[in-house]
Coordinates of C-alpha atoms and ligand atoms in Angstrom, one line a residue:
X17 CA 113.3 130.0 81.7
X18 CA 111.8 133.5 81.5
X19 CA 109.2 135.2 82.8
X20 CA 105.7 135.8 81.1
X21 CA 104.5 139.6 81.3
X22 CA 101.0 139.9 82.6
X23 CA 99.9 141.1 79.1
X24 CA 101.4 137.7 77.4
X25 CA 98.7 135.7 79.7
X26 CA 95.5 137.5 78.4
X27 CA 93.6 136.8 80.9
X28 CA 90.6 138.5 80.5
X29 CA 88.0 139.2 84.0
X30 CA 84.4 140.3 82.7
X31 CA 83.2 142.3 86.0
X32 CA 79.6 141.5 85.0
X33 CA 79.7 137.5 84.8
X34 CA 78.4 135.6 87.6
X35 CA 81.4 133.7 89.2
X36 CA 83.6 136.1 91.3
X37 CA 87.0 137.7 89.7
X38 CA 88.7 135.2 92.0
X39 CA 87.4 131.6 90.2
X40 CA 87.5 133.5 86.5
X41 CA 91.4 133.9 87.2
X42 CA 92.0 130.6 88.5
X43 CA 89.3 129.3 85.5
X44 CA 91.5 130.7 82.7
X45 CA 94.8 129.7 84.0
X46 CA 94.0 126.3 84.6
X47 CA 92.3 126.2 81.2
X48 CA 96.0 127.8 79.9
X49 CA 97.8 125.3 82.0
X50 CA 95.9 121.7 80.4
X51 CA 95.5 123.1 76.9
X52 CA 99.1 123.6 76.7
X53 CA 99.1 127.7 76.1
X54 CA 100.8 128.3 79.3
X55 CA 103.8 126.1 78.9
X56 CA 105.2 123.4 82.3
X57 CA 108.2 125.2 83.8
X58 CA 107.0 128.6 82.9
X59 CA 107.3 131.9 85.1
X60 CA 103.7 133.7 86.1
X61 CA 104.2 137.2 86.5
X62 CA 104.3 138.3 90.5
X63 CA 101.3 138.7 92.0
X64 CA 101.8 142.6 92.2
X65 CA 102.3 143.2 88.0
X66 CA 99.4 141.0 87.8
X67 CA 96.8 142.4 90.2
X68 CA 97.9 145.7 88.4
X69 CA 97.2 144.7 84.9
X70 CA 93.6 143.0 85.8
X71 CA 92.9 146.2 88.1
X72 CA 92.1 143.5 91.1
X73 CA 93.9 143.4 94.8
X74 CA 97.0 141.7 95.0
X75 CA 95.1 139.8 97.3
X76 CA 92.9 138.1 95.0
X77 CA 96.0 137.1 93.0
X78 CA 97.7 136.1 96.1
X79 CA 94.8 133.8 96.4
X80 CA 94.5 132.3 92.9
X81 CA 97.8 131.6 92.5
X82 CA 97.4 129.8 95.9
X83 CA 94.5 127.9 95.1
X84 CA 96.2 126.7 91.8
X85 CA 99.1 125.8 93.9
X86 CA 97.2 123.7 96.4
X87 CA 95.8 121.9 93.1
X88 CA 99.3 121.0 91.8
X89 CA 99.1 123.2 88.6
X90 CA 101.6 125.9 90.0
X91 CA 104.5 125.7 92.2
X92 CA 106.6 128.1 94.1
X93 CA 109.9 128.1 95.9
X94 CA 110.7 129.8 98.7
X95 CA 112.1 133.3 97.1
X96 CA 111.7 132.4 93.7
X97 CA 108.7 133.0 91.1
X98 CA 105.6 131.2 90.9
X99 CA 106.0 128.9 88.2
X100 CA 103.6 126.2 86.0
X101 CA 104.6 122.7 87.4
X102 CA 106.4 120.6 85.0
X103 CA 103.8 117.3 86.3
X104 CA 100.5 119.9 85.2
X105 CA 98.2 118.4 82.9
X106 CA 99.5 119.9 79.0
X107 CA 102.8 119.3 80.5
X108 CA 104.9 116.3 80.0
X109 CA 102.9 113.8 82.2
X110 CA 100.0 114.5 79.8
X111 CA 101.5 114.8 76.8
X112 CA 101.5 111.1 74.6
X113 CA 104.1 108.6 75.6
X114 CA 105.6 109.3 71.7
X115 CA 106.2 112.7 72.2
X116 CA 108.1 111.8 75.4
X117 CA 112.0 111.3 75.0
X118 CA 113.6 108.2 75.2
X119 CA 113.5 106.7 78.3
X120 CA 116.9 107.5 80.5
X121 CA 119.8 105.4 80.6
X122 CA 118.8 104.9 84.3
X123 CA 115.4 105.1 84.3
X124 CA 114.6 105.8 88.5
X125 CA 111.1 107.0 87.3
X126 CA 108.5 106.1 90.3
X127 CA 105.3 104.8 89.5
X128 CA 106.0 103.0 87.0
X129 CA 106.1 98.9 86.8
X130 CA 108.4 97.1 84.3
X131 CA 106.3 96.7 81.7
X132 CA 108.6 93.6 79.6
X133 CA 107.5 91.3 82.7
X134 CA 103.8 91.7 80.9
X135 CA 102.9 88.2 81.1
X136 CA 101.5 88.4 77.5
X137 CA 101.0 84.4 76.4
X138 CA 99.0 84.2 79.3
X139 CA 97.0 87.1 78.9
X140 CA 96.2 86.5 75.2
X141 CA 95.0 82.6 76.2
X142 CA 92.7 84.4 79.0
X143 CA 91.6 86.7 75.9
X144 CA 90.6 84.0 73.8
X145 CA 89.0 81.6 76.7
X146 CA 86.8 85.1 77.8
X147 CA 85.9 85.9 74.1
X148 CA 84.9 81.9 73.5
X149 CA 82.8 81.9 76.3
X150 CA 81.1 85.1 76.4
X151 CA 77.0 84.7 76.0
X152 CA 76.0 87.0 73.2
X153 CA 74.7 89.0 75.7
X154 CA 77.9 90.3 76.9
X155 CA 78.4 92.3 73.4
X156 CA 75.5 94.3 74.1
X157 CA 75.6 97.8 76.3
X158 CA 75.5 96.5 79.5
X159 CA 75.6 96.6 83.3
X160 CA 77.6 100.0 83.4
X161 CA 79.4 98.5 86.5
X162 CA 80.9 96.2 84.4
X163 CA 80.8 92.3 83.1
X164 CA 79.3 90.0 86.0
X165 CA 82.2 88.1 85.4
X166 CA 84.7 90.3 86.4
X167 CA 82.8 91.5 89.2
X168 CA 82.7 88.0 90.6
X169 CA 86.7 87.8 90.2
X170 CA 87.3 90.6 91.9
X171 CA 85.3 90.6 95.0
X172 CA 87.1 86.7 95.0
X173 CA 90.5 88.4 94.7
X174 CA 89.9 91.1 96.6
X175 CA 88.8 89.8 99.4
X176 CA 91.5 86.8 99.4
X177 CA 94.3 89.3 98.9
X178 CA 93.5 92.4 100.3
X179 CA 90.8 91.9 103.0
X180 CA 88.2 94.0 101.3
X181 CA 85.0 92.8 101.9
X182 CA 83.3 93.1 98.7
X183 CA 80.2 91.6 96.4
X184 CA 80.0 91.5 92.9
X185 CA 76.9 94.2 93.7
X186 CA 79.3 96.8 95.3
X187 CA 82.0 96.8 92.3
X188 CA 82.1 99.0 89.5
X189 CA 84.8 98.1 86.9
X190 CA 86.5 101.4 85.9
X191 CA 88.8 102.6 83.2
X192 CA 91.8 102.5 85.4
X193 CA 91.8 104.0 89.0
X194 CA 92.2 107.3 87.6
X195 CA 88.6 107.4 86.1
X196 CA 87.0 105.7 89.2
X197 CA 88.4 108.8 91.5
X198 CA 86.7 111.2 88.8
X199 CA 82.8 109.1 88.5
X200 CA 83.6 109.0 92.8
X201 CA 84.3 113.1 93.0
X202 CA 81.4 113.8 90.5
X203 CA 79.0 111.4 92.6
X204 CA 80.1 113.5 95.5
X205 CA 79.8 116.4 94.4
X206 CA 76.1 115.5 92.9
X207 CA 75.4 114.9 96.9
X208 CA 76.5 118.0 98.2
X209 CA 79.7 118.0 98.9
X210 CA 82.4 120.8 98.0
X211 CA 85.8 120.0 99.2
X212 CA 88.0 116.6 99.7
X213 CA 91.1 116.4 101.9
X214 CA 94.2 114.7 99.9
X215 CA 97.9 114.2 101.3
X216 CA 100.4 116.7 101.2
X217 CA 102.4 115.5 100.0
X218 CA 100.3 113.4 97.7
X219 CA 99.8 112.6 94.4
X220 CA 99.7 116.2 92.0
X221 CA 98.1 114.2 89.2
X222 CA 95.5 113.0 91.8
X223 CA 95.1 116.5 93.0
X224 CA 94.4 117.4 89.3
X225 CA 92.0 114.7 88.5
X226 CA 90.2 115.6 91.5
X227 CA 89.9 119.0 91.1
X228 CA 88.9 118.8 87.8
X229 CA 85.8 116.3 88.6
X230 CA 84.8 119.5 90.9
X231 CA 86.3 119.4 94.7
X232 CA 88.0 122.0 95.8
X233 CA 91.2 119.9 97.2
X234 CA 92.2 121.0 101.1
X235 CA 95.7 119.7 101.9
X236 CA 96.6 117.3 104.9
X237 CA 99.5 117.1 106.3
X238 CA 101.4 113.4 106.3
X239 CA 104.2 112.8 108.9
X240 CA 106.0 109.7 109.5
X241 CA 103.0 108.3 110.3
X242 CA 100.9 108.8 107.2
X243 CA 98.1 111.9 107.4
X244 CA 97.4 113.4 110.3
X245 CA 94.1 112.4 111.5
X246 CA 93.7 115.2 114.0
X247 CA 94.2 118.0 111.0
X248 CA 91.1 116.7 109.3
X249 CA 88.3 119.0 111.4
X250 CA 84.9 119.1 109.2
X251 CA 86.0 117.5 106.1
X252 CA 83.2 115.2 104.1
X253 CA 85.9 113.0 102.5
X254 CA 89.5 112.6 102.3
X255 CA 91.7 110.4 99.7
X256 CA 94.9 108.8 100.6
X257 CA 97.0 105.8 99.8
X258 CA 97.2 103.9 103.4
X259 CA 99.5 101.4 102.6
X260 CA 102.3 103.0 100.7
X261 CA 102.0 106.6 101.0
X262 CA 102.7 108.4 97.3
X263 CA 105.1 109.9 97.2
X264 CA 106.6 109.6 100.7
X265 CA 106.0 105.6 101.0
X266 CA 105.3 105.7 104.6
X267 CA 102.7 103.1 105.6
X268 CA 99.7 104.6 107.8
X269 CA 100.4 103.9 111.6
X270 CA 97.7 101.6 113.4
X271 CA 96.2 104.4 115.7
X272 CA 95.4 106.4 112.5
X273 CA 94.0 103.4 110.6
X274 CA 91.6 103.3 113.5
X275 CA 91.6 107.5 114.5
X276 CA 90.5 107.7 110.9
X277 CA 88.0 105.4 110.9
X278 CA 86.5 106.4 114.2
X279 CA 86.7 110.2 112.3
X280 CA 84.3 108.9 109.3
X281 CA 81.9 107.2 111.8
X282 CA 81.5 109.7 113.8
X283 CA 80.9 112.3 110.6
X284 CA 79.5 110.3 108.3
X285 CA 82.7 110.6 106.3
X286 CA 83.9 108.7 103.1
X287 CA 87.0 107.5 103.6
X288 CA 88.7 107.2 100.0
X289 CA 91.5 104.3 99.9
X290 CA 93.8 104.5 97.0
X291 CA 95.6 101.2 97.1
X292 CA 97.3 101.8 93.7
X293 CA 100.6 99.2 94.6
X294 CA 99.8 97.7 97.9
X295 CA 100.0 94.3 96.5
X296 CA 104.1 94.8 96.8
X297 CA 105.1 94.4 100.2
X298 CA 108.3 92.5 100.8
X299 CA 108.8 92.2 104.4
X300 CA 105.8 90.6 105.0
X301 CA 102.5 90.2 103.9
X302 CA 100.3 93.2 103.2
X303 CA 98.2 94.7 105.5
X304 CA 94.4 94.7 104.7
X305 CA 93.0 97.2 103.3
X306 CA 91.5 99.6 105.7
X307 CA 87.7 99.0 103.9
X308 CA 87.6 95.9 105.3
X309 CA 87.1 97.0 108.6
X310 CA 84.7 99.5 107.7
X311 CA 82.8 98.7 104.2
X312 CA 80.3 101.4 105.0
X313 CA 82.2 103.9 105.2
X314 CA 85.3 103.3 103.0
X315 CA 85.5 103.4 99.0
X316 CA 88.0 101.2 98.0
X317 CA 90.0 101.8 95.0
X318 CA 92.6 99.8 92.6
X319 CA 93.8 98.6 89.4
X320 CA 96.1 96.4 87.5
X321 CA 98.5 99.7 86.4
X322 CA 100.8 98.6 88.5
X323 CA 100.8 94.6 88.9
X324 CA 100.3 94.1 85.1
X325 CA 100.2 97.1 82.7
X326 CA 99.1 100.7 82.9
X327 CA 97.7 100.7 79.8
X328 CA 95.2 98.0 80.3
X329 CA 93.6 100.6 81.8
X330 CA 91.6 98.6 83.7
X331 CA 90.6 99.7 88.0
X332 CA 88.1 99.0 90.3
X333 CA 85.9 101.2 93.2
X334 CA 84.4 98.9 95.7
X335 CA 81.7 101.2 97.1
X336 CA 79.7 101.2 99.7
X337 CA 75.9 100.7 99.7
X338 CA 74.6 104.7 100.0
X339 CA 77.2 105.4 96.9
X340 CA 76.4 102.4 95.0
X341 CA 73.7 104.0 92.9
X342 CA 74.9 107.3 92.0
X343 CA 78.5 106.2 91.3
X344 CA 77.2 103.3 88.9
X345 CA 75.2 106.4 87.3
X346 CA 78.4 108.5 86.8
X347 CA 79.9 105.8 84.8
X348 CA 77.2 105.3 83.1
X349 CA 77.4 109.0 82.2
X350 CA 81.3 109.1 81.3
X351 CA 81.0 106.1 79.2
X352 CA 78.3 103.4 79.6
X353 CA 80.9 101.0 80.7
X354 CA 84.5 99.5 80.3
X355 CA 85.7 97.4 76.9
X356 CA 84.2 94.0 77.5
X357 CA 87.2 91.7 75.7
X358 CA 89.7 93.5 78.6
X359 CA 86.9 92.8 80.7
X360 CA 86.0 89.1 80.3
X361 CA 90.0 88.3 79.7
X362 CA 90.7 89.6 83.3
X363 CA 88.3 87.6 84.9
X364 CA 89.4 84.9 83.0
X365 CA 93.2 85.5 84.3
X366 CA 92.1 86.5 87.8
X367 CA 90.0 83.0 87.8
X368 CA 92.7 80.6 86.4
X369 CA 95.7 82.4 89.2
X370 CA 97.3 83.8 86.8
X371 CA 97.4 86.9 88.5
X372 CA 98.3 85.8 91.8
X373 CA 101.2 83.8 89.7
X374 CA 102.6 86.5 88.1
X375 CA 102.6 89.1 91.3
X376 CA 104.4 85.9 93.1
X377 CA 106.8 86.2 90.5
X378 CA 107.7 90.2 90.2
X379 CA 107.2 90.7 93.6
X380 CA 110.7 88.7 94.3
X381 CA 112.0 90.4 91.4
X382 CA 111.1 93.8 92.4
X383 CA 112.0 92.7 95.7
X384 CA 115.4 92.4 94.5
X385 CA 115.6 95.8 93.0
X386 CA 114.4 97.5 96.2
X387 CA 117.5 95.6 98.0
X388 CA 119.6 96.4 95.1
X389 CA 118.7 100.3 95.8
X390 CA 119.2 100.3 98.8
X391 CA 122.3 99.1 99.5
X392 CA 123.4 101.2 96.6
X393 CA 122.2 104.1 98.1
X394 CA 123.6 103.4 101.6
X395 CA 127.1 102.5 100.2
X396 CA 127.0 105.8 97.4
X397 CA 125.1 108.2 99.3
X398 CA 125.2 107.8 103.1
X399 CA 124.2 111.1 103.8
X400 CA 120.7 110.2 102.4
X401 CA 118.3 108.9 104.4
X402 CA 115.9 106.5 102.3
X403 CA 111.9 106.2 103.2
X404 CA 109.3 104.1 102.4
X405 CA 111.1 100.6 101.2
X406 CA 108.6 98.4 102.8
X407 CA 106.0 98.3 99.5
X408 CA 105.1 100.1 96.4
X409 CA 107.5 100.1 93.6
X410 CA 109.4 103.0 94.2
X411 CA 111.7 105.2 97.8
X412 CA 111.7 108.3 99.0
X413 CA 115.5 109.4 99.5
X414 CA 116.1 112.6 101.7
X415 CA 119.1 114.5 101.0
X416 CA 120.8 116.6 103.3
X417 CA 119.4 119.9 104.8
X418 CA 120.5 122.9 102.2
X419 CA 120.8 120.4 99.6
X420 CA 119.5 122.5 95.8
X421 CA 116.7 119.6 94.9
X422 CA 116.0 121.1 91.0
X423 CA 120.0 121.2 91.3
X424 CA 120.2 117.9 91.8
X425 CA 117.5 116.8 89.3
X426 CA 119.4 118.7 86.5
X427 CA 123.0 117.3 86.8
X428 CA 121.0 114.1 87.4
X429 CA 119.4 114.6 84.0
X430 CA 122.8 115.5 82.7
X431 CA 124.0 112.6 83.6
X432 CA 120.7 110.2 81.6
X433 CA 119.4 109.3 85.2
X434 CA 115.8 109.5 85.1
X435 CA 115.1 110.9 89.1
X436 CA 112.1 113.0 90.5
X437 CA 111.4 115.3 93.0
X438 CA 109.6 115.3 96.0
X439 CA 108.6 119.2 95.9
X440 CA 106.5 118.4 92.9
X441 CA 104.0 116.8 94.8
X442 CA 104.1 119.0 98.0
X443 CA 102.0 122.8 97.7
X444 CA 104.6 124.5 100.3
X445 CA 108.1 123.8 100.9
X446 CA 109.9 120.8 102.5
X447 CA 112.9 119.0 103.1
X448 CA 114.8 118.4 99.5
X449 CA 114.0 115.2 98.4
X450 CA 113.6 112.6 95.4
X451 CA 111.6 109.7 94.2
X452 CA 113.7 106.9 93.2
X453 CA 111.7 104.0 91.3
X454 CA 113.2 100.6 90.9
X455 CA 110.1 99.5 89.1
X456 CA 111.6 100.2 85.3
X457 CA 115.5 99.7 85.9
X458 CA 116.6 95.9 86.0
X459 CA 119.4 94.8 89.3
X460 CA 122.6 95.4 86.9
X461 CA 121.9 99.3 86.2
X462 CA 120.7 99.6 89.6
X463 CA 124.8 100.5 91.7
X464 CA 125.8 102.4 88.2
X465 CA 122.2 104.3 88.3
X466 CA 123.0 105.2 91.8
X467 CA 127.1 106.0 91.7
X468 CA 126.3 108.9 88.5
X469 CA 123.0 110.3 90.6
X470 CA 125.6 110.2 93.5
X471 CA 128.0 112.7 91.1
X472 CA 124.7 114.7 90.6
X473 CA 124.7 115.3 94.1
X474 CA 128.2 116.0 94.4
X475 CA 128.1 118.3 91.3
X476 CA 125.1 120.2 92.5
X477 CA 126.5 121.0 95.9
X478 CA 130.1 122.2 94.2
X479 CA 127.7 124.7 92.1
Ligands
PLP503 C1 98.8 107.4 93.9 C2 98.2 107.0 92.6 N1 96.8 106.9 92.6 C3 96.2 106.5 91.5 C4 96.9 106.3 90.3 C5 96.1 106.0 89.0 O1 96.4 104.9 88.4 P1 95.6 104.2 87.2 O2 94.6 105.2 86.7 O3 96.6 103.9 86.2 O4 94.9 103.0 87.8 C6 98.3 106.4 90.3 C7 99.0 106.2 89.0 O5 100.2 106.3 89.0 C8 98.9 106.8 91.5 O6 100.3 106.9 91.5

């Protein structure tokens, strides 16, 4: 793809506005980035032709592009341009499911569950039992945390299946998990605060939604061990995803479970625990969610995107007591609360174990998948080594050192498999690596899936 001149940008720095040259420049290319102008993939001028054309120091390009990189918009590799990331927002993880192409003949994509397993009969009796016994009440505005039914539910379920210790008082029923980590950031930043630590690597989308709600994002380092506690200095919160890292899949060690939350006790910290697939764990039950050992100091975070259907679009923040009232105000203020027939059918379907029935049943089958990828993986590509297979829906598959990751991707793509990288979702560089999901591709594509991303390897090492 080519490069854009600095004059194709038209970015424009008024000298007499109020916010420095710096956050006008970072301002209008995110702005270019989400509403689509500045296209995913494309080249940014260097940092010299730019400076030069806004008559500002390289430095403060230098610094932008940084700060844009940090946030997941931009990417650079080692020697190469600065470039828009192909996961920004505008680009095709934002864009409507029907503009995307068809799905891959091996579809690897992590992330995402199998959505055919939708339990749907069940979901539509739970719709109809809700709806019949709804008081009238329930179809006016309401609690902006959400129905009291729901809330009920889930501090049950919660509590039963992920050792959270929560009360119908301390949930607030969000549109997915995505929304409840933009009302938490805004309710943050309405108390002060300025910057959250995420993982690096970590989630870019995350990064995005974050930085959009109006924290400045401040990388931490994971290592096999999840983040690294000791890197998180004078820090007012940090997200992560204890226990199945995204994207690496590690689960975090017991001495940071507990160095972290000696960290936020000490500070007065809010530890921020996105448990967006924990409920998959195949060798052996999941461990608790870190909140329950510290309710006062953890926000607790999930949803049924993964166990049921991302577009139910329904999550939950379990929140502690000093939150409580200015994140229930926050949704209040984004939208006065979530659809009530989604609502009163997932308390319904939570209440009846139909939830806890259907995880029984596509964990095993997941479960199967995993093993399927694995063995695939060790028999096709023994050179790799594979991370993160004890939960979530999805590995992390390390190829050899010198390996051309956007190589790969392409004759992976050549050949219809459907593979990520790992670089998207780091802001420096790192060893080449790709996310393999197992959560959309049934057992019987699995070994052909992996033998033609196996020729992708091959192919992009013979370039
Ligand atoms: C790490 C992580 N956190 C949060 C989310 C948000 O999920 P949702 O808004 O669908 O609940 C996702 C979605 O893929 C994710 O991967």
């Amino acid at each position: 793809m080519r490069t854009s001149s600095p004059n194709e940008l038209m970015m424009r720095l008024d000298r007499r506005a109020s916010p420095p040259l710096r956050v006008q420049l970072e301002q209008q290319l995110r702005d270019g980035i989400r509403n689509g102008s500045l296209a995913p993939g494309m080249a940014l001028p260097s940092t010299r032709a730019l400076a030069a054309e806004l008559a500002v120091s390289r430095g403060l390009v230098v610094e932008a592009y940084a700060q844009l990189g940090a946030e997941g918009y931009l990417v650079t590799r080692p020697g190469g341009a600065t470039r828009i990331s192909e996961a920004a927002a505008g680009g095709p993880a934002a864009r409507s499911r029907a503009e995307l192409p068809r799905a891959p003949r091996y579809d690897f994509r992590p992330g995402a569950p199998d959505v055919s397993l939708f339990p749907a009969r069940a979901w539509l009796a739970s719709v109809r039992r809700g709806l019949a016994r709804a008081p009238h009440a329930r179809f006016d505005y309401g609690d902006p945390r959400g129905a009291p039914e729901l809330r009920v539910a889930l501090a049950e379920y919660l509590g039963r299946v992920r050792g959270v210790v929560a009360s119908p008082d301390s949930l607030v029923v969000t549109s997915g998990l995505a929304q409840g980590l933009v009302i938490l950031t805004r309710a943050l930043v309405a108390r002060g605060a300025g910057s959250v630590g995420v993982e690096d690597p970590g989630s870019a989308p995350l990064w995005q939604q974050v930085a959009g709600a109006g924290l400045s994002i401040v990388p931490v380092p994971v290592d096999a061990g999840g983040v690294q506690v000791d890197r998180l200095g004078d820090l007012a919160a940090i997200v992560l995803t204890p226990a199945h890292q995204f994207p690496t899949g590690v689960v975090l060690a017991p001495d940071r479970r507990a160095g972290l939350l000696d960290w936020a006790a000490r500070r007065g910290a809010v530890i921020v625990e996105d448990d967006y697939d924990a409920e998959y764990r195949y060798d052996r039950p999941p461990v608790g969610a870190m909140q329950g050992l510290d309710p006062r100091n953890v926000v607790y975070g999930g949803s049924v995107s993964k166990t049921l259907a991302p577009a139910l679009r329904l999550g939950w923040l379990v929140v502690p007591d000093r939150l409580a009232l200015d994140v229930a105000g926050q949704k209040a203020a984004d939208d006065l609360g979530t659809p009530i027939v989604d609502q009163l059918a997932l308390a319904d379907f939570i209440a009846r174990g139909e939830l806890d029935r259907h995880l029984r049943a596509s964990r095993l089958e997941y479960r199967r998948r995993r093993d399927a990828v694995v063995d695939a993986l060790a028999r096709r590509v023994p050179e790799a080594r594979v991370g993160g297979i004890a939960a979530g829906l999805h590995v992390a598959v390390y190829l050899p050192e010198g390996t051309d990751e956007s190589r790969v991707l392409e004759a992976a793509r050549a050949r219809d498999v459907g593979v990520f990288g790992l670089s998207e979702h780091r802001t420096g560089p790192g060893p080449p690596a790709l996310l393999l999901g197992y959560g959309r591709i049934p057992v019987p594509a699995i070994d052909p899936g992996i033998r033609a991303l196996s020729g992708a390897i091959d192919a992009a090492w013979a370039e």
